[in-house]
Short mmCIF file of C-alpha atoms and ligand atoms in Angstrom, two decimals:
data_model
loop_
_atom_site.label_atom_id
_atom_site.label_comp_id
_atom_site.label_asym_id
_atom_site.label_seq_id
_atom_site.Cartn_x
_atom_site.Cartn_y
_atom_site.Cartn_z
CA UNK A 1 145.43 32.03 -13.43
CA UNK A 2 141.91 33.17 -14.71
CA UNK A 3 142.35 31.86 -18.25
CA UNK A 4 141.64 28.87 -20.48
CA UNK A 5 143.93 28.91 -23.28
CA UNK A 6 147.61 30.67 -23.44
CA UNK A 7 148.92 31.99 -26.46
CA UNK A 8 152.57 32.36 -26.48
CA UNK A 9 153.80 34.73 -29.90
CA UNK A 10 151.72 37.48 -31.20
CA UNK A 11 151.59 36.88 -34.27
CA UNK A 12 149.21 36.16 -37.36
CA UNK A 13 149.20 32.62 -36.37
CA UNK A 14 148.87 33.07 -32.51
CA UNK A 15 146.36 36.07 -32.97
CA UNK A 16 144.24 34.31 -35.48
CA UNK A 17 143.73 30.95 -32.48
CA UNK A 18 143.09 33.64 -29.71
CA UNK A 19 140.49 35.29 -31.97
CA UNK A 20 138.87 32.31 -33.02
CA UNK A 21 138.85 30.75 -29.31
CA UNK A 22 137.66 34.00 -27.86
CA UNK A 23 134.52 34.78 -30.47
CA UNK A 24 133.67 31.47 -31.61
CA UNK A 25 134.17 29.47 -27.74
CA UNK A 26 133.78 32.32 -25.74
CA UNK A 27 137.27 31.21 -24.14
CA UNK A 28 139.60 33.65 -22.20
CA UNK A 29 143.21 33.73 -23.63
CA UNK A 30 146.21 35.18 -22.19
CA UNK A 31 148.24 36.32 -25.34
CA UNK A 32 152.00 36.09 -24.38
CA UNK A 33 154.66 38.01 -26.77
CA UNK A 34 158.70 38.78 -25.75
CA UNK A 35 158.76 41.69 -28.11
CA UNK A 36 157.20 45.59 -27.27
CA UNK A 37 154.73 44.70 -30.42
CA UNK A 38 151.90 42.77 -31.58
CA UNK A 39 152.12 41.17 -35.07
CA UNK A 40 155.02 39.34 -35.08
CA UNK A 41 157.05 39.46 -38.13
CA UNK A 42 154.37 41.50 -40.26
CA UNK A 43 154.02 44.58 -37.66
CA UNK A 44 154.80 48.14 -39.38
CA UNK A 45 154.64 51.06 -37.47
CA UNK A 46 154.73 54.67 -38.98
CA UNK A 47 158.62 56.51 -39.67
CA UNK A 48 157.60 59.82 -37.50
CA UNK A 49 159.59 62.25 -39.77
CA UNK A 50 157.49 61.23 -42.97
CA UNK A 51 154.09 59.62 -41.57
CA UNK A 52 155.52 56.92 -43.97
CA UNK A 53 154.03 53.43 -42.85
CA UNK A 54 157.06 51.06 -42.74
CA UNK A 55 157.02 47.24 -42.29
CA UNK A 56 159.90 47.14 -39.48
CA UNK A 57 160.41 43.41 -40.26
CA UNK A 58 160.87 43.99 -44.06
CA UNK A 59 158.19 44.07 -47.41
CA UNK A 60 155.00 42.07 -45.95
CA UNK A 61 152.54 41.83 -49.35
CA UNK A 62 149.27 39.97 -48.56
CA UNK A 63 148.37 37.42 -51.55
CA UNK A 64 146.17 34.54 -51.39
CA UNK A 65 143.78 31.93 -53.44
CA UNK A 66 141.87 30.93 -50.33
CA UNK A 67 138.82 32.44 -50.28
CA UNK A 68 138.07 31.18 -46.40
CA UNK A 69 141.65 32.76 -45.59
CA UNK A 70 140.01 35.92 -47.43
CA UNK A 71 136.85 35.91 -46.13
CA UNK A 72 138.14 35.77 -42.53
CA UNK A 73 140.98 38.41 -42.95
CA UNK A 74 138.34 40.60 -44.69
CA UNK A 75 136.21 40.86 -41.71
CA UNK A 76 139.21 42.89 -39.93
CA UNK A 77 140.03 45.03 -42.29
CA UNK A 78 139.78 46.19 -45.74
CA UNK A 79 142.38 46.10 -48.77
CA UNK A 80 143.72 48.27 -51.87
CA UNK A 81 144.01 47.34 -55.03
CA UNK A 82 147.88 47.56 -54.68
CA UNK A 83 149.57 44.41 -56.97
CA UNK A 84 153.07 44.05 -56.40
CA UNK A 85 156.07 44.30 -59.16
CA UNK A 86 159.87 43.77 -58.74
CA UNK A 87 162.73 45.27 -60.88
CA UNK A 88 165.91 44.06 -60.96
CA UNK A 89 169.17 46.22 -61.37
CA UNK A 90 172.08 44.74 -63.11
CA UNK A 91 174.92 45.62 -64.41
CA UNK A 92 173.87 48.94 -64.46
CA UNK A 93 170.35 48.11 -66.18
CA UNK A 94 167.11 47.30 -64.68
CA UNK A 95 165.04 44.52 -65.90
CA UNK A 96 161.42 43.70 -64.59
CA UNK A 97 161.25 40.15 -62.60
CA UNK A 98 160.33 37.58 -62.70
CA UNK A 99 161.52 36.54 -65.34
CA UNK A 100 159.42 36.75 -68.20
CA UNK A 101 159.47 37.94 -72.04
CA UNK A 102 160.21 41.62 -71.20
CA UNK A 103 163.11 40.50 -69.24
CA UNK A 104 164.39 37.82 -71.86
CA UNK A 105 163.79 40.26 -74.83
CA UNK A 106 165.73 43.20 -72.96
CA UNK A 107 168.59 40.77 -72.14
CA UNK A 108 169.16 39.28 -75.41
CA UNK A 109 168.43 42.91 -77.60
CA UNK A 110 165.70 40.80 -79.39
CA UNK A 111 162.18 41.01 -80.31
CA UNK A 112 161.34 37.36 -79.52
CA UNK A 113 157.82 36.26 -79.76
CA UNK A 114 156.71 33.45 -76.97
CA UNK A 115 157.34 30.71 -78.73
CA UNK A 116 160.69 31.79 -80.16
CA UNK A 117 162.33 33.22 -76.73
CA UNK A 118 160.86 29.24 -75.48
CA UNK A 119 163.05 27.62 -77.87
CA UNK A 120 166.07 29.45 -76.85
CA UNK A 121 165.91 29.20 -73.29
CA UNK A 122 165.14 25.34 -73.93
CA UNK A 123 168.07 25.62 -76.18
CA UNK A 124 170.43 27.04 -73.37
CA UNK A 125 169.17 24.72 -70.59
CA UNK A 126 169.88 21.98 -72.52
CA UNK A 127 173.55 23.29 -73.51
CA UNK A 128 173.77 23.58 -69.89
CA UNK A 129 172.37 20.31 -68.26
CA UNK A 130 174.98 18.28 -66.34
CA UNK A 131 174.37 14.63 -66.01
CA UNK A 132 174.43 14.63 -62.39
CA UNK A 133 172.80 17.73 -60.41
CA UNK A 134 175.31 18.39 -57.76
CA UNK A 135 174.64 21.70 -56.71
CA UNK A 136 172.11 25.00 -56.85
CA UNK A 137 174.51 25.92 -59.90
CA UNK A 138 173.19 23.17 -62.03
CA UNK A 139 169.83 22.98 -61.45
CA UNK A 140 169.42 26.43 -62.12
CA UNK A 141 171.40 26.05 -65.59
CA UNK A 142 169.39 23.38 -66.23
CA UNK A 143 166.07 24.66 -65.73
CA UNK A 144 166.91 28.53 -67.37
CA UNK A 145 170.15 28.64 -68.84
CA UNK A 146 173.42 29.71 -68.48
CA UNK A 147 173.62 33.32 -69.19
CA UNK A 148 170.12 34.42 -67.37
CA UNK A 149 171.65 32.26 -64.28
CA UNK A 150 174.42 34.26 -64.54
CA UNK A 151 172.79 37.42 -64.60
CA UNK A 152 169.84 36.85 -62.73
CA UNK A 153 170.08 34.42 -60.15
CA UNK A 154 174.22 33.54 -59.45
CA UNK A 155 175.04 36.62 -57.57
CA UNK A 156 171.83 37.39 -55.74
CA UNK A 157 171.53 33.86 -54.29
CA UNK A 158 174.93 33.90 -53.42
CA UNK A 159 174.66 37.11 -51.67
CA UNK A 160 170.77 35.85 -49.89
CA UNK A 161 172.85 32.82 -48.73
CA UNK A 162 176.87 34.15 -48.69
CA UNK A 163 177.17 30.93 -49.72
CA UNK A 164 178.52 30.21 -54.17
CA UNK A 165 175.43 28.38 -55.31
CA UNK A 166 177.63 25.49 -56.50
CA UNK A 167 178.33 24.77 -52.67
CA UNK A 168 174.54 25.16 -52.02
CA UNK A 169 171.72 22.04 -52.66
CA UNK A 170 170.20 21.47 -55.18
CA UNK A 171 166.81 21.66 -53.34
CA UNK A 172 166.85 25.24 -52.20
CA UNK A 173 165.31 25.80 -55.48
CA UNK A 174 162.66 23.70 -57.08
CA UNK A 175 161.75 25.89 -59.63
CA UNK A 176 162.70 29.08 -61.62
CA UNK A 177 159.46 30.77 -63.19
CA UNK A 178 160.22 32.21 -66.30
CA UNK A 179 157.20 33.13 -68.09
CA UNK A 180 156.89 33.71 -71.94
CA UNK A 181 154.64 36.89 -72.02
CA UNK A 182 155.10 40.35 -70.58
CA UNK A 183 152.99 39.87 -67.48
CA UNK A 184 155.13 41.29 -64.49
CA UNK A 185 152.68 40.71 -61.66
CA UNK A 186 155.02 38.90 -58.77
CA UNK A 187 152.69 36.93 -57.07
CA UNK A 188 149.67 34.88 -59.46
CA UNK A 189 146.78 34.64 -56.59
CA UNK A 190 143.36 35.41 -56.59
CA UNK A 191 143.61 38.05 -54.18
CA UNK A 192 146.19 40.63 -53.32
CA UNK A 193 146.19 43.94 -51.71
CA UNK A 194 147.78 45.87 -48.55
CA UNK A 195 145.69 46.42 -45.53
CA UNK A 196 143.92 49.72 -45.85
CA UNK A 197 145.22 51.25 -42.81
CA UNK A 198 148.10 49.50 -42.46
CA UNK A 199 149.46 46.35 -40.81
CA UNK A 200 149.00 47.22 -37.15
CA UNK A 201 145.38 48.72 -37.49
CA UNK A 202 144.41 45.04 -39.04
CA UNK A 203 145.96 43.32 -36.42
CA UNK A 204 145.18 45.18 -33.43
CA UNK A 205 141.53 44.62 -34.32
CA UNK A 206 142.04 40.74 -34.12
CA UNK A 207 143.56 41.64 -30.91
CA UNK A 208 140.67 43.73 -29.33
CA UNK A 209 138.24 41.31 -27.72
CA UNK A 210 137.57 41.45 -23.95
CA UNK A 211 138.27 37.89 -23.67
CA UNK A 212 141.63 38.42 -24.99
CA UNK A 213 145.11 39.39 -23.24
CA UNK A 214 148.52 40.39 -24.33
CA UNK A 215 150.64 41.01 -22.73
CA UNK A 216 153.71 42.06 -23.94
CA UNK A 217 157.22 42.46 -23.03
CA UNK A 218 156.72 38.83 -22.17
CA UNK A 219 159.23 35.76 -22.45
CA UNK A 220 157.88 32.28 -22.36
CA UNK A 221 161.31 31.49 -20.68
CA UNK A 222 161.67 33.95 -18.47
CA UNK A 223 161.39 32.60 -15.44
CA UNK A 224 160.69 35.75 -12.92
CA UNK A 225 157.52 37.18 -14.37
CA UNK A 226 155.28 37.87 -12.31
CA UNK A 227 153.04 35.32 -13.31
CA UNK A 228 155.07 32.26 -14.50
CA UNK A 229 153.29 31.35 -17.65
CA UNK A 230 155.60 27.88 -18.26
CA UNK A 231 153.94 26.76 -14.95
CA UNK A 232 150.10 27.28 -17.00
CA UNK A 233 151.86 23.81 -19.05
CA UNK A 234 149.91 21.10 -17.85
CA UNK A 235 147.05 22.87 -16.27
CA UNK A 236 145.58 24.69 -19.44
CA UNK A 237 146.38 24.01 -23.42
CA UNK A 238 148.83 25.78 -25.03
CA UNK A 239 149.46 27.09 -28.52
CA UNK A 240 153.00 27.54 -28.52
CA UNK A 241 155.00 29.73 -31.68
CA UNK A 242 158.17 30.28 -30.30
CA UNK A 243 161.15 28.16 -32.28
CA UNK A 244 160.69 24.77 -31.76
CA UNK A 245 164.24 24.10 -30.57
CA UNK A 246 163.88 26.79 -28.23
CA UNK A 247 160.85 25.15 -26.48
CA UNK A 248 163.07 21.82 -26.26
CA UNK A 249 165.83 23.51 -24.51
CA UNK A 250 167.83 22.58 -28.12
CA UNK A 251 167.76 19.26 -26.74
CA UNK A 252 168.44 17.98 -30.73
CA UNK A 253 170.49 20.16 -31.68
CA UNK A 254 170.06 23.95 -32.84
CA UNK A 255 168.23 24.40 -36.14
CA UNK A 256 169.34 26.85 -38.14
CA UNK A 257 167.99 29.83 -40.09
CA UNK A 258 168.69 32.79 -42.02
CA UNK A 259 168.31 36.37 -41.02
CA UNK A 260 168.38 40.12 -42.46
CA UNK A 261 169.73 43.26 -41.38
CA UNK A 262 167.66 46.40 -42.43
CA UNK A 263 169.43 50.11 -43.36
CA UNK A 264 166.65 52.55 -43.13
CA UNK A 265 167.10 55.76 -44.27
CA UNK A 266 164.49 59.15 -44.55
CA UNK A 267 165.47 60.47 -48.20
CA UNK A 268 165.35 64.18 -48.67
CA UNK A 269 163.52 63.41 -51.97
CA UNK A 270 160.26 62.83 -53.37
CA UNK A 271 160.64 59.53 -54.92
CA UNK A 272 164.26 57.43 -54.94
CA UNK A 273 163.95 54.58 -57.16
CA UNK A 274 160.14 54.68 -59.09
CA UNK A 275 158.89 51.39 -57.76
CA UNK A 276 158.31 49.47 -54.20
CA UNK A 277 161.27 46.76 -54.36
CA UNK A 278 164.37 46.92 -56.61
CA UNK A 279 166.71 44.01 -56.27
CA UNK A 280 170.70 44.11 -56.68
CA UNK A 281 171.27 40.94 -58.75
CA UNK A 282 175.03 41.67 -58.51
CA UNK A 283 177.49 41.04 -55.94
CA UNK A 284 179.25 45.01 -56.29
CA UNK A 285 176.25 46.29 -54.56
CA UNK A 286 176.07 44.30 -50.83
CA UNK A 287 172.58 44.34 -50.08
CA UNK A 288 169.97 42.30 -51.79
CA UNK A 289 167.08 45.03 -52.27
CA UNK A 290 165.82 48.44 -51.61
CA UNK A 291 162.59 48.99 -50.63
CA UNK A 292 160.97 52.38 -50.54
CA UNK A 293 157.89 52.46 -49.22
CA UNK A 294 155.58 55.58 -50.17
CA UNK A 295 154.58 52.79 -53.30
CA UNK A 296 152.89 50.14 -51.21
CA UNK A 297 150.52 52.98 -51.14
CA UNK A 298 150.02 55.46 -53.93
CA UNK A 299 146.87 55.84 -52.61
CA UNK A 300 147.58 57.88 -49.31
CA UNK A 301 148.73 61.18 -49.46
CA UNK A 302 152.47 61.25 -48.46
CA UNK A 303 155.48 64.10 -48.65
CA UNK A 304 156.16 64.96 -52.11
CA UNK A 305 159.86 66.03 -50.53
CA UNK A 306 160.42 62.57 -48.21
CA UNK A 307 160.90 59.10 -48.98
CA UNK A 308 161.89 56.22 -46.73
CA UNK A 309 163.86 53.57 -48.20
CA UNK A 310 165.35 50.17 -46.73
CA UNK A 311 168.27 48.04 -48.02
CA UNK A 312 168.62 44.73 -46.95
CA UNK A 313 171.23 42.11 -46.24
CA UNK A 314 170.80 38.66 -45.75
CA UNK A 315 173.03 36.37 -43.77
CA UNK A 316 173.26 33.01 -41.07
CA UNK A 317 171.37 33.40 -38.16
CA UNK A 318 173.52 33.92 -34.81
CA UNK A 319 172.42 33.24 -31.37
CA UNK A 320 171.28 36.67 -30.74
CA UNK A 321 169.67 37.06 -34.40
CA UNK A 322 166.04 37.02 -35.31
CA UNK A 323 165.28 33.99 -37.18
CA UNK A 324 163.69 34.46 -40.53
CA UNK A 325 164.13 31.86 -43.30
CA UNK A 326 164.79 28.24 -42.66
CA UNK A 327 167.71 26.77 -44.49
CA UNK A 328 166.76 23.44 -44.27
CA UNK A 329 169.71 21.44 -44.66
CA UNK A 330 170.20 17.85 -43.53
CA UNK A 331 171.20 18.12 -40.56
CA UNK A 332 168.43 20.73 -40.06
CA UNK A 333 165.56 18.17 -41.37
CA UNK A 334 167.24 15.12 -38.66
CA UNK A 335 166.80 17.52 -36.00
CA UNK A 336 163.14 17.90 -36.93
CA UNK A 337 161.85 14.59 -36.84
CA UNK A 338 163.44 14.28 -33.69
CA UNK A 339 161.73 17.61 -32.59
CA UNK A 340 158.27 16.06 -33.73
CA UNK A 341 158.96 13.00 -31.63
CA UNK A 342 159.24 15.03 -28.93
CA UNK A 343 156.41 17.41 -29.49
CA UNK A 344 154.07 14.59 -29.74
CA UNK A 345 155.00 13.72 -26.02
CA UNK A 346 153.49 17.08 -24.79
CA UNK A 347 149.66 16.30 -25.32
CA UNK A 348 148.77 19.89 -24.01
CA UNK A 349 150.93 22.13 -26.36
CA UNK A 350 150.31 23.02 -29.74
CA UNK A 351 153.07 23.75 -31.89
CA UNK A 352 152.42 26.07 -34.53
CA UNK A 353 153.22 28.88 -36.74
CA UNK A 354 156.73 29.27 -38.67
CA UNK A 355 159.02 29.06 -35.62
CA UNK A 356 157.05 26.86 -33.64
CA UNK A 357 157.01 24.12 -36.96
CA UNK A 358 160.53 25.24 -38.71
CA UNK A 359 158.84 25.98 -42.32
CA UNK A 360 158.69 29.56 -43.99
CA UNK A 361 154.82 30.15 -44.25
CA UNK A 362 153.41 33.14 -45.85
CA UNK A 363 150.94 34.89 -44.06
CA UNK A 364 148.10 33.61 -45.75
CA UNK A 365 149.78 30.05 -44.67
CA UNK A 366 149.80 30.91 -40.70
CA UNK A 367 146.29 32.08 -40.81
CA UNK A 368 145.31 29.07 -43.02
CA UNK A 369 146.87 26.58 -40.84
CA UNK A 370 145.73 28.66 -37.12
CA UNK A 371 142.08 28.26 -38.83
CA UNK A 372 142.32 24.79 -39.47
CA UNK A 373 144.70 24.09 -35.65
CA UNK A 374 141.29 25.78 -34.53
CA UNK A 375 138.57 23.78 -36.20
CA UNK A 376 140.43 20.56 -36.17
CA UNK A 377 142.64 20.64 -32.58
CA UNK A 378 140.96 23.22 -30.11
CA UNK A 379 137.55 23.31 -30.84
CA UNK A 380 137.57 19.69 -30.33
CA UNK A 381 139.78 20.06 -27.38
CA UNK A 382 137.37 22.64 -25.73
CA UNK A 383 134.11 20.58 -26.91
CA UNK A 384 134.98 18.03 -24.29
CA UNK A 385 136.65 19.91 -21.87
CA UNK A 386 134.36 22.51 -21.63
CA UNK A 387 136.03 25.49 -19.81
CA UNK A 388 134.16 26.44 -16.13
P1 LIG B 1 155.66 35.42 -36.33
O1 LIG B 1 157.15 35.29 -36.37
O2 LIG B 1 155.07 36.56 -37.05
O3 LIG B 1 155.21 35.52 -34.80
C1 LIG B 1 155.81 34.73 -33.78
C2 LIG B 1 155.85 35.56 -32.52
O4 LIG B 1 156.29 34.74 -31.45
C3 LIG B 1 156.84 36.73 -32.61
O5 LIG B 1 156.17 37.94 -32.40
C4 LIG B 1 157.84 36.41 -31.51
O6 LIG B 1 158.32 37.57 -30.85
C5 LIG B 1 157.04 35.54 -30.57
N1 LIG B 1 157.88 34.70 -29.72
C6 LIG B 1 158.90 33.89 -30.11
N2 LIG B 1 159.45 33.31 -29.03
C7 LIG B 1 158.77 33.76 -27.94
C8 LIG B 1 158.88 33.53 -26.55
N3 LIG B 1 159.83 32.73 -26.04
N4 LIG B 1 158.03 34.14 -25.71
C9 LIG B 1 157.08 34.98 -26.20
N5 LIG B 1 156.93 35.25 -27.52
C10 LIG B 1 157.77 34.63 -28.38
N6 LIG B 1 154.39 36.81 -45.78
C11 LIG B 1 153.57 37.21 -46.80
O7 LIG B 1 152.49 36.68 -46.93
N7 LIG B 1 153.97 38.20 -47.66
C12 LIG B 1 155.18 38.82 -47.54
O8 LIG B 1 155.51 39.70 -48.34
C13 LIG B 1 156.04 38.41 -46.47
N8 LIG B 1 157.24 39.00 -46.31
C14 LIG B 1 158.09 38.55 -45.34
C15 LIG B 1 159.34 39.12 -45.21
C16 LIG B 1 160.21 38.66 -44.24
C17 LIG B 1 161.57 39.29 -44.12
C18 LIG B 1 159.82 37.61 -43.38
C19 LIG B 1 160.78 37.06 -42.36
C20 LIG B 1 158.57 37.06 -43.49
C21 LIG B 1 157.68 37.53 -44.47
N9 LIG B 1 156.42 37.00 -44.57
C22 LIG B 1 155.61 37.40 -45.60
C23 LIG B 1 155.96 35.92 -43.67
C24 LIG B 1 155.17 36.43 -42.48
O9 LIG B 1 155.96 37.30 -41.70
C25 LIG B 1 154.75 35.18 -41.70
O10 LIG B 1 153.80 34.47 -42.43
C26 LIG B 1 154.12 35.46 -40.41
O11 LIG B 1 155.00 36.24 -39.64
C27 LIG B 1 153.88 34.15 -39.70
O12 LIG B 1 153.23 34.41 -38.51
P2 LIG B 1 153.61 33.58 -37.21
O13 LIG B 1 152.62 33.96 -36.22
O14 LIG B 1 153.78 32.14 -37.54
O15 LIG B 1 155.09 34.05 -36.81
#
């Protein structure tokens, strides 16, 4: 095979090594993907009866505080000025998330100042606190308080996990933001904003180098492709983002994750619910969240009649299931080490990405870490071993 790197997975993590190795080395990668798509989890495609852009893998917002993760996304494509808010309907009210004065004030039908709705929340988590922190139940009481668990996170964490939160850890949470002014923005980076012309524009233009291939439709495992790209292991490096299990023929044990179903739906309306996300925090209403998605972008001129809206339910990962979230437990973290063991015995693959190192990573966090797998693994790799 004609080629000096492979790339198996297509998305930010995988795209962002082939683009680097093919500009900056002058290398030529063979980009591998089993799906009909580039972009891995953040590809969006448009919903032909609207022209509505919709990310097919759910809500993808791009936030970030590293300026070299900024820079180098920047020189693909451009970004709005969108900044992302979440409401929150329950019990038939909707409160703005997370949670912060507006949402305390509305709750309690007070007027608290900062430093009064402080002292009650400190108040109620320490009525709450347990001596020994058991479960997801007390931590959460402990760090927030009783009745805005109860409304706020009980129910929706129980329905993200179909699991009661006091039979879940007490480290799937570490902390529960509540912030004591009326500032609603969801994410606190630097930067935020939605690509320009979508998801698939940006990505295809990391994508479209002559030294780069992908080829989709293409399974790492599959054994009768026409070119068998395991047999490339061992005779050129590989930067591997499949699920690390996978690769190790579950060898360890199967790790396990999380996935979501997604309802979409064309809406004979011009706008269902006022706002990009709205989260069920109760457990009447079976999905988590609606998303609608004509308010990622005010900016572009949709239908005034349309709208496209998603709900989404969360539940364990099957066999056949796309993996999305971690859970982490144990059992899960054993299974890693021994993983890593492994993965250090296979000198010419590099495991990367959120599959290929079991950890949820944002996308700012795949392109961070393919940057630095570039600068600190391949271009190294490639400085000795120049290719022919
Ligand atoms: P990613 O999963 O994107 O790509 C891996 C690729 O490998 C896939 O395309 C897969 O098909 C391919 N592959 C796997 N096995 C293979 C095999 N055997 N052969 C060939 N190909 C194989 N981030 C953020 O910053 N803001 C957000 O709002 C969100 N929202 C969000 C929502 C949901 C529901 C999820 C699950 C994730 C997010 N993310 C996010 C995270 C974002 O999707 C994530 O950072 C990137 O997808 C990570 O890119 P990777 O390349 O690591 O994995």
């Amino acid at each position: 095979m004609n080629v000096d790197l492979v790339v198996v997975g297509a998305g930010f993590f995988g795209l962002t090594v082939a683009e680097r190795c093919a500009n900056e080395l002058g290398l030529r990668v063979v980009v591998i993907d089993k799906r009909d798509h580039i972009g891995g989890n953040a590809y969006s495609s448009v919903e032909p009866e609207t022209g509505i852009e919709v990310h097919r893998y759910g809500a993808h917002l791009f936030h970030t505080s590293n300026k070299v993760v900024w820079d180098y996304v920047n020189t693909f494509t451009s970004f709005t000025d969108y900044r992302h808010r979440v409401y929150t309907t329950h019990k038939g009210e909707v409160f703005p998330l997370p949670i912060n004065l507006g949402t305390i004030n509305q709750f309690f039908h007070s007027a608290y100042s900062p430093t009064e709705a402080r002292a009650l929340i400190s108040e109620q988590a320490a009525e709450g606190a347990v001596a020994t922190v058991a479960n997801l139940e007390d931590k959460a009481v402990a760090l927030i308080g009783r009745p805005l668990y109860e409304a706020f996170i009980r129910d929706y964490t129980a329905k993200q996990w179909q699991t009661d939160p006091r039979e879940l850890p007490a480290e799937v949470i570490s902390r529960l933001p509540v912030r004591y002014n009326y500032d609603n923005r969801y994410f606190s980076d630097t930067y935020e904003g939605l690509p320009v012309d979508g998801y698939t524009a940006w990505i295809e233009r990391m994508a479209d180098h002559p030294n780069i291939e992908v080829r989709l439709s293409t399974d790492f495992f599959d054994l009768d492709q026409e070119i068998n790209i395991r047999d490339t292991v061992g005779t050129v490096p590989v930067v591997y983002t499949g699920p690390v299990d996978r690769y190790f023929d579950y060898s360890e044990g199967p790790l396990s994750w999380r996935t979501l179903d997604f309802e979409e739906e064309v809406v004979q309306t011009g706008d269902y619910q006022g706002t990009p996300v709205m989260n069920y925090a109760d457990t009447d209403v079976e999905y988590t969240r609606i998303h609608e998605f004509k308010h990622f972008h005010p900016e572009r001129d949709y239908p005034a009649d349309k709208t496209v809206i998603m709900r989404e339910y969360s539940r364990f990962a099957e066999d056949a299931d796309e993996p999305y979230y971690p859970v982490n437990t144990a059992v899960d973290r054993e299974r890693l080490l021994r993983y890593r063991e492994r993965i250090a015995e296979q000198p010419n693959v590099i495991f990367g990405g959120r599959l290929g190192t079991y950890q949820y990573l944002d996308m700012h966090m795949a392109i961070g870490a393919a940057l630095s797998t570039f600068e600190n693994k391949l271009r190294p790799l490639f400085a000795t071993d120049a290719p022919a």
